[in-house]
mmCIF file of C-alpha atoms in Angstrom:
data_model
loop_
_atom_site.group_PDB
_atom_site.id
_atom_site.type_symbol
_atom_site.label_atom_id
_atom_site.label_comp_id
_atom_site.label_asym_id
_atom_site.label_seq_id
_atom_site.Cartn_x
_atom_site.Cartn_y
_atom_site.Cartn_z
ATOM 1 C CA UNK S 1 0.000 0.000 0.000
ATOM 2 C CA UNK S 2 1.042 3.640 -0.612
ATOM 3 C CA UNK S 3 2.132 5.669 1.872
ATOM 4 C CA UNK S 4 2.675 8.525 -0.832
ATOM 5 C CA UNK S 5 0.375 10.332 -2.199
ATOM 6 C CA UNK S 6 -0.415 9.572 -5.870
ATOM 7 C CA UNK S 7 -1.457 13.493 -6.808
ATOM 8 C CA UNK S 8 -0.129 16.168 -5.888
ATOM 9 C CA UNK S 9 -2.482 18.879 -4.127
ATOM 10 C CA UNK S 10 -4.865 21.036 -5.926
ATOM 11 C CA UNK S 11 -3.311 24.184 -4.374
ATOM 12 C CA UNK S 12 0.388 24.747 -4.162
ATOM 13 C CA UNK S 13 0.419 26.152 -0.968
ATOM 14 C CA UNK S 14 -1.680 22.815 0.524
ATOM 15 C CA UNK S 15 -0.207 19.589 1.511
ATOM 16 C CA UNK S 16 -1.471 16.275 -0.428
ATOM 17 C CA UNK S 17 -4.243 14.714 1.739
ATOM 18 C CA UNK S 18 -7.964 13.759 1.085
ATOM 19 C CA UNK S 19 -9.076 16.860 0.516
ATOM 20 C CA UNK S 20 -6.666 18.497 -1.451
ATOM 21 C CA UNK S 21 -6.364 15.743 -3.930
ATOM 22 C CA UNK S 22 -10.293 14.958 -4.350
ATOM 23 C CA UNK S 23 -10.301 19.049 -4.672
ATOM 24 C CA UNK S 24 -9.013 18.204 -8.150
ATOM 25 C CA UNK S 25 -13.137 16.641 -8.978
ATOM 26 C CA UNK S 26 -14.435 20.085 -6.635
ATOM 27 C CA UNK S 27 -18.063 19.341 -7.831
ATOM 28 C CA UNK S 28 -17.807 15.057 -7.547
ATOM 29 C CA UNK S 29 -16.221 15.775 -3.789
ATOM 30 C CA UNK S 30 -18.531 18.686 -3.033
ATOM 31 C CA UNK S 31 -21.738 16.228 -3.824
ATOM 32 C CA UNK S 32 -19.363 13.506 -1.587
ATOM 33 C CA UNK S 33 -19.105 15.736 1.624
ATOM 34 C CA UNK S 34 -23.152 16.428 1.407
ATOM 35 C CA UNK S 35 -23.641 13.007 1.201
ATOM 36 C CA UNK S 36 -21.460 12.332 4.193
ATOM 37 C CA UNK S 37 -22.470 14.700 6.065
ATOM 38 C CA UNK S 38 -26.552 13.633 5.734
ATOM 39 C CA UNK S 39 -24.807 10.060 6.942
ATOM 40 C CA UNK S 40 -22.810 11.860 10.108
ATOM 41 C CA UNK S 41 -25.697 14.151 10.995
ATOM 42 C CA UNK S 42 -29.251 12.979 10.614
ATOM 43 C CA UNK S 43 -30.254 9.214 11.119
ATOM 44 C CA UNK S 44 -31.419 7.565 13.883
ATOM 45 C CA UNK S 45 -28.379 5.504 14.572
ATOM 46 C CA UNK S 46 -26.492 7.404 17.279
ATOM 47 C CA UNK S 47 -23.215 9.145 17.292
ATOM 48 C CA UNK S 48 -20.794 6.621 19.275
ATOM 49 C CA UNK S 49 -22.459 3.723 17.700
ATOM 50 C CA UNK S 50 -21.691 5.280 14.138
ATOM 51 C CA UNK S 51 -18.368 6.128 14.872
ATOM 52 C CA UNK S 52 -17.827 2.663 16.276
ATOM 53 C CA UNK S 53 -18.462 1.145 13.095
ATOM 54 C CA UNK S 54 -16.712 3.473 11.066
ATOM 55 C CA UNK S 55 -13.592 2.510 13.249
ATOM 56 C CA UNK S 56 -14.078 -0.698 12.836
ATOM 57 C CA UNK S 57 -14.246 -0.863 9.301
ATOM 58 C CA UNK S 58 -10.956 1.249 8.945
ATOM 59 C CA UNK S 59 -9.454 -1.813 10.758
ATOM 60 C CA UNK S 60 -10.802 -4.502 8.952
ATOM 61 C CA UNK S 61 -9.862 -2.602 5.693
ATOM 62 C CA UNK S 62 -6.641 -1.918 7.040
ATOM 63 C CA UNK S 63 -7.403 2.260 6.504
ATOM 64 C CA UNK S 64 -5.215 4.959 8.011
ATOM 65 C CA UNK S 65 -8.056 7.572 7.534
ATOM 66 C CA UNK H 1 -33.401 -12.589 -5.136
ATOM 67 C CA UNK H 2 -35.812 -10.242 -3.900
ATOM 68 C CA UNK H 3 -34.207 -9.069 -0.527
ATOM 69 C CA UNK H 4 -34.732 -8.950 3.139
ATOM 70 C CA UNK H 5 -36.248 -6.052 3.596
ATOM 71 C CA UNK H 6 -39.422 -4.255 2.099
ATOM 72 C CA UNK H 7 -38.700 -1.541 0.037
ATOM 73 C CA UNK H 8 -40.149 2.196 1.716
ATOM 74 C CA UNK H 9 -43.635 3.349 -0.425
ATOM 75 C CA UNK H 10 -43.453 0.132 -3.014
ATOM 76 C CA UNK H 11 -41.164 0.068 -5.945
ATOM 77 C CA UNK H 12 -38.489 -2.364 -5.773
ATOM 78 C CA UNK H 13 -34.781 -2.746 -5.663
ATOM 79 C CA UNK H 14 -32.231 -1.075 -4.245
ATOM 80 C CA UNK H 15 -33.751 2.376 -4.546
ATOM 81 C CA UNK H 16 -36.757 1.792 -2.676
ATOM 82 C CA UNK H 17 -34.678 -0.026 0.203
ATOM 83 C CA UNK H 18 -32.803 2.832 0.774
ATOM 84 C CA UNK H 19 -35.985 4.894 0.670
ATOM 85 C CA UNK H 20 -36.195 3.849 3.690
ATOM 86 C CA UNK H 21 -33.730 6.774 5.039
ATOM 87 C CA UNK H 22 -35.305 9.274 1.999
ATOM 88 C CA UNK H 23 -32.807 12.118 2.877
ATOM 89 C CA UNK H 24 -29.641 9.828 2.841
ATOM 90 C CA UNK H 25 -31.048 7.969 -0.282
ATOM 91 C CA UNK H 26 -31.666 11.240 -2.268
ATOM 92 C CA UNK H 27 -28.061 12.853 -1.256
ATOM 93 C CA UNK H 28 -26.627 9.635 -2.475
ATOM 94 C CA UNK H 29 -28.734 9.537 -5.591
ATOM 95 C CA UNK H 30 -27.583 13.426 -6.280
ATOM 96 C CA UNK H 31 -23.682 11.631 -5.859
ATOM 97 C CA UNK H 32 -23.957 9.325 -7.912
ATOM 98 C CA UNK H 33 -25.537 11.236 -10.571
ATOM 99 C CA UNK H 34 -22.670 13.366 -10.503
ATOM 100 C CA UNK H 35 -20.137 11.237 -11.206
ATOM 101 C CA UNK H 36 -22.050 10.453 -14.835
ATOM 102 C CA UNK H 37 -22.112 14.025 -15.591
ATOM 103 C CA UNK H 38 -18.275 14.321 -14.930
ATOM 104 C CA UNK H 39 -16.995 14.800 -18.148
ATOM 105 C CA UNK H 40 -13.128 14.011 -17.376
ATOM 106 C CA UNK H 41 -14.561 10.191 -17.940
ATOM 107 C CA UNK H 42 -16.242 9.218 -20.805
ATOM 108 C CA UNK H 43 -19.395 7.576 -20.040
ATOM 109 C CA UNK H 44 -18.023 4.188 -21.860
ATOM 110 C CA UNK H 45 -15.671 3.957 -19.163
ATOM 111 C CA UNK H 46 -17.888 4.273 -16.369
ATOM 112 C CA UNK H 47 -20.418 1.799 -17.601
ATOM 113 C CA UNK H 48 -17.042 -0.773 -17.646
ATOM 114 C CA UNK H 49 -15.957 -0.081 -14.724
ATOM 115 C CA UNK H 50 -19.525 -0.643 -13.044
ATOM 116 C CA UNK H 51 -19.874 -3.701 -15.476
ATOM 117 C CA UNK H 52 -16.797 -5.441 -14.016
ATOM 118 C CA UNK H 53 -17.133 -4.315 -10.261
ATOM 119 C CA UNK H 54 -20.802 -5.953 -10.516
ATOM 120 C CA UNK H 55 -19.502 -9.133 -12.273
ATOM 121 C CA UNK H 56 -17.050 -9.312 -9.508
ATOM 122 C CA UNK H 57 -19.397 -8.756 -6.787
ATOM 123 C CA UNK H 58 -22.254 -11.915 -8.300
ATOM 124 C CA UNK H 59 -24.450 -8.521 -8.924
ATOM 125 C CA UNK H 60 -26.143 -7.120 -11.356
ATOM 126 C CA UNK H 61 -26.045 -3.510 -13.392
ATOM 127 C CA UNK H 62 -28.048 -1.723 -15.884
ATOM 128 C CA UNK H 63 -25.915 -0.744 -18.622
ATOM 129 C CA UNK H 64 -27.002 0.167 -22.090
ATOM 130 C CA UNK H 65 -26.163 -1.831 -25.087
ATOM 131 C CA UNK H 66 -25.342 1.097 -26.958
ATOM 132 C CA UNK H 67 -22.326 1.566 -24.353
ATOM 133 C CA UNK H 68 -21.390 -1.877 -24.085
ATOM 134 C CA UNK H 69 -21.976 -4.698 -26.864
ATOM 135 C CA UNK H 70 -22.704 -8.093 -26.193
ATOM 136 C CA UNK H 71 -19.264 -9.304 -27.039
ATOM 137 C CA UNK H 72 -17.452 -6.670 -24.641
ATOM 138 C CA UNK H 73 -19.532 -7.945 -21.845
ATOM 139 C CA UNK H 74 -18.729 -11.310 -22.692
ATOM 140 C CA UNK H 75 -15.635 -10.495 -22.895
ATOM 141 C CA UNK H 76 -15.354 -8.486 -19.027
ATOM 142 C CA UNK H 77 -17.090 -11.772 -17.742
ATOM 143 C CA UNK H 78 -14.121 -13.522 -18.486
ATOM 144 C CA UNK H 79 -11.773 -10.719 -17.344
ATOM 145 C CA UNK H 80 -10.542 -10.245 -21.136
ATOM 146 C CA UNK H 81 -9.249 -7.039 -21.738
ATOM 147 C CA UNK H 82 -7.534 -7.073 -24.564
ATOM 148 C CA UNK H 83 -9.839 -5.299 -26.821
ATOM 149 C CA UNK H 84 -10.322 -2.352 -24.741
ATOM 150 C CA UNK H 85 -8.321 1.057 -25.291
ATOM 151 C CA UNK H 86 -5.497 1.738 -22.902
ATOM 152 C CA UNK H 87 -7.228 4.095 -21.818
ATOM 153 C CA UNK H 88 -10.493 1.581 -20.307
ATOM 154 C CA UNK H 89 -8.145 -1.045 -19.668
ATOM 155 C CA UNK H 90 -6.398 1.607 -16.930
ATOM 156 C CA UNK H 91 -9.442 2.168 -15.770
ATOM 157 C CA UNK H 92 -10.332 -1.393 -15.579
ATOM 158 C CA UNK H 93 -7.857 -2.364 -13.816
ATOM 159 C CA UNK H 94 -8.897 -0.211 -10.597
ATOM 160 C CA UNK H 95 -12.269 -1.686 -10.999
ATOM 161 C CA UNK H 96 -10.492 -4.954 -10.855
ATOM 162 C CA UNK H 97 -8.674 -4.649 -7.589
ATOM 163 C CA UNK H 98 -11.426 -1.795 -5.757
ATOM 164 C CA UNK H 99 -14.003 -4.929 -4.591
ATOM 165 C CA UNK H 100 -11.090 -6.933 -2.667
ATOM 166 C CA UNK H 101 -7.763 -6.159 -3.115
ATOM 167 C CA UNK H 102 -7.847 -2.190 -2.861
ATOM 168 C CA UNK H 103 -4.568 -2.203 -1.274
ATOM 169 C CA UNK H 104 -2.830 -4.174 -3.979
ATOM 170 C CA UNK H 105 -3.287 -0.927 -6.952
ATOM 171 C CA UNK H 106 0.101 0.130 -7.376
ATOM 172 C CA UNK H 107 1.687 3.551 -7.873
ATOM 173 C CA UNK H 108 1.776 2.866 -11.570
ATOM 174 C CA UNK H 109 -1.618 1.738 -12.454
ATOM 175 C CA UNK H 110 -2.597 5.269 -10.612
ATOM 176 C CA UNK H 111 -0.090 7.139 -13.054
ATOM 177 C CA UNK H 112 -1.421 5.041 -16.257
ATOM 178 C CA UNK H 113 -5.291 6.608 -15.061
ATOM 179 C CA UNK H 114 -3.742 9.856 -14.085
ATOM 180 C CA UNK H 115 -1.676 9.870 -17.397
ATOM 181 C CA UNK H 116 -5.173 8.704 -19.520
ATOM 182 C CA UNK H 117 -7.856 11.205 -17.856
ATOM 183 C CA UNK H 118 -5.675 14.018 -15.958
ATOM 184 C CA UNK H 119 -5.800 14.575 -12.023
ATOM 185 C CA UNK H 120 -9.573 15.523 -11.905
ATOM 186 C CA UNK H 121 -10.664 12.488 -14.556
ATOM 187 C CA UNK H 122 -8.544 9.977 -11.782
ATOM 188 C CA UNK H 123 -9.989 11.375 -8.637
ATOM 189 C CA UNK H 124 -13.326 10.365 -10.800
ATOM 190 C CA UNK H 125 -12.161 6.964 -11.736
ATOM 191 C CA UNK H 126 -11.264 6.062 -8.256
ATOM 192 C CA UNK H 127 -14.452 7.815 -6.428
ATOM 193 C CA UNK H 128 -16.230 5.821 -9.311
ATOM 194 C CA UNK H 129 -14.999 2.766 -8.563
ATOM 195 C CA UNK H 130 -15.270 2.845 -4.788
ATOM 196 C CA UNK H 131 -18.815 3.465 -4.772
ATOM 197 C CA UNK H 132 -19.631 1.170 -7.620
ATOM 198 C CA UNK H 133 -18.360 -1.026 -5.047
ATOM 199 C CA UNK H 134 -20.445 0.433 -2.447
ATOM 200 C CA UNK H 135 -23.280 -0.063 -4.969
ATOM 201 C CA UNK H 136 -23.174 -4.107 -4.696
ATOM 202 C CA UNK H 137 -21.856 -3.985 -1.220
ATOM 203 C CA UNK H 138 -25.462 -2.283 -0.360
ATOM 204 C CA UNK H 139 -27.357 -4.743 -3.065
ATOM 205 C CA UNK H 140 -25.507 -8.097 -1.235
ATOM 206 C CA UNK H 141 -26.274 -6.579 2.321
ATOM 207 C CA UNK H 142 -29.834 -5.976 1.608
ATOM 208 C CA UNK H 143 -30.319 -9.680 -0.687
ATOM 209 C CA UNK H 144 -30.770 -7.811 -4.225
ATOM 210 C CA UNK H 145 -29.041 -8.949 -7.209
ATOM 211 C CA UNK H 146 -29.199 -5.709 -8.238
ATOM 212 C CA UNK H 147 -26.834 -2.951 -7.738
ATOM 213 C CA UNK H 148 -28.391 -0.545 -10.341
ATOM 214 C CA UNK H 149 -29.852 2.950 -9.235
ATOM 215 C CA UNK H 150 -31.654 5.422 -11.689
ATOM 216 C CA UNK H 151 -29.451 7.714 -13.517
ATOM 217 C CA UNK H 152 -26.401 5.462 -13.494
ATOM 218 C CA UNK H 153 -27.725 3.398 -16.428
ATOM 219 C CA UNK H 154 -24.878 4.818 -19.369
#
């Protein structure tokens, strides 16, 4: 697995992480963050239990985010 | 296979299961939608790369005949290749490791997609790919053997 990032950032003056690189697709990542946010902040699944699970599957899928 | 649980206000499939959560399912819906209007991708290569992941996955996907012929699915189904473009075959060969072995795309197959559709096109192919994934992950959770959604049919 890469530890490097593949793109550079959109912005000279940012480091490479998520959000710089995706920047590159502004209105695909844009529609992305809406999405995640509905997921983080509506629901009736509750904060710890979410965040829980997300954990979780960064672990099983072996994912530094 | 026609899933474990109802679908929200009729309908079938996986649209009306996620119905179920109306606000979640229409933010996704808006998503997805707008990785078909990104234009850094040609359509073609989308519809491919959904074709494969859903072969992979046991699931099915909705893709028009006018994007893919007969043969060319055929052809995925066996994980032939060879008479792709470079340019699809790149991009096939994310789709190939995204379901279960994301960790195994190298450095280069990145460059080939970057080289083939620019930084913005392979931030598309990748986001593509990961929630094409999603797409049967949802449709094998829920007991469909569909993974298509309305708008993604190119």
């Amino acid at each position: 697995m890469s530890s490097v990032p593949r793109l550079p950032s959109v912005a000279a003056d940012l480091p490479a992480d998520f959000g710089s690189v995706t920047a590159h697709a502004a209105e695909l990542i844009t529609r992305f963050f809406e999405l995640y946010g509905e997921l983080w902040q509506h629901g009736v699944v509750d904060d710890p239990l979410r965040e829980l699970t997300r954990i979780r599957n960064a672990r099983i899928t072996d994912c530094g985010y | 296979m026609s899933g474990w649980l109802s679908p929200a206000g009729g309908g079938s499939g996986l649209e009306a299961v996620l119905g179920h959560r109306g606000e979640l399912q229409a933010k996704y819906q808006t998503f997805l939608e707008q990785i078909s209007r990104e234009d850094a991708v040609p359509a073609r290569v989308l519809a491919l790369m959904r074709l494969r992941i859903g072969m992979i996955h046991g699931r099915h996907v909705n893709v028009s005949e006018e994007s893919v012929s007969a043969d060319e699915v055929a052809r995925l189904k066996r994980a032939d290749f060879t008479v792709f473009s470079p340019a699809e075959r790149a991009a096939l060969a994310i789709a190939e490791h995204i379901p279960f072995d994301v960790h195994g795309i190298t450095d280069a197959q990145v460059t080939e997609v970057d080289t083939h559709f620019g930084h913005r096109g392979c931030v598309v192919v990748q986001v593509a790919a990961a929630f094409f994934d999603v797409n049967c992950r949802l449709a094998g959770v829920f007991g469909l053997d569909s993974a298509s959604l309305p708008g993604l049919e190119n």
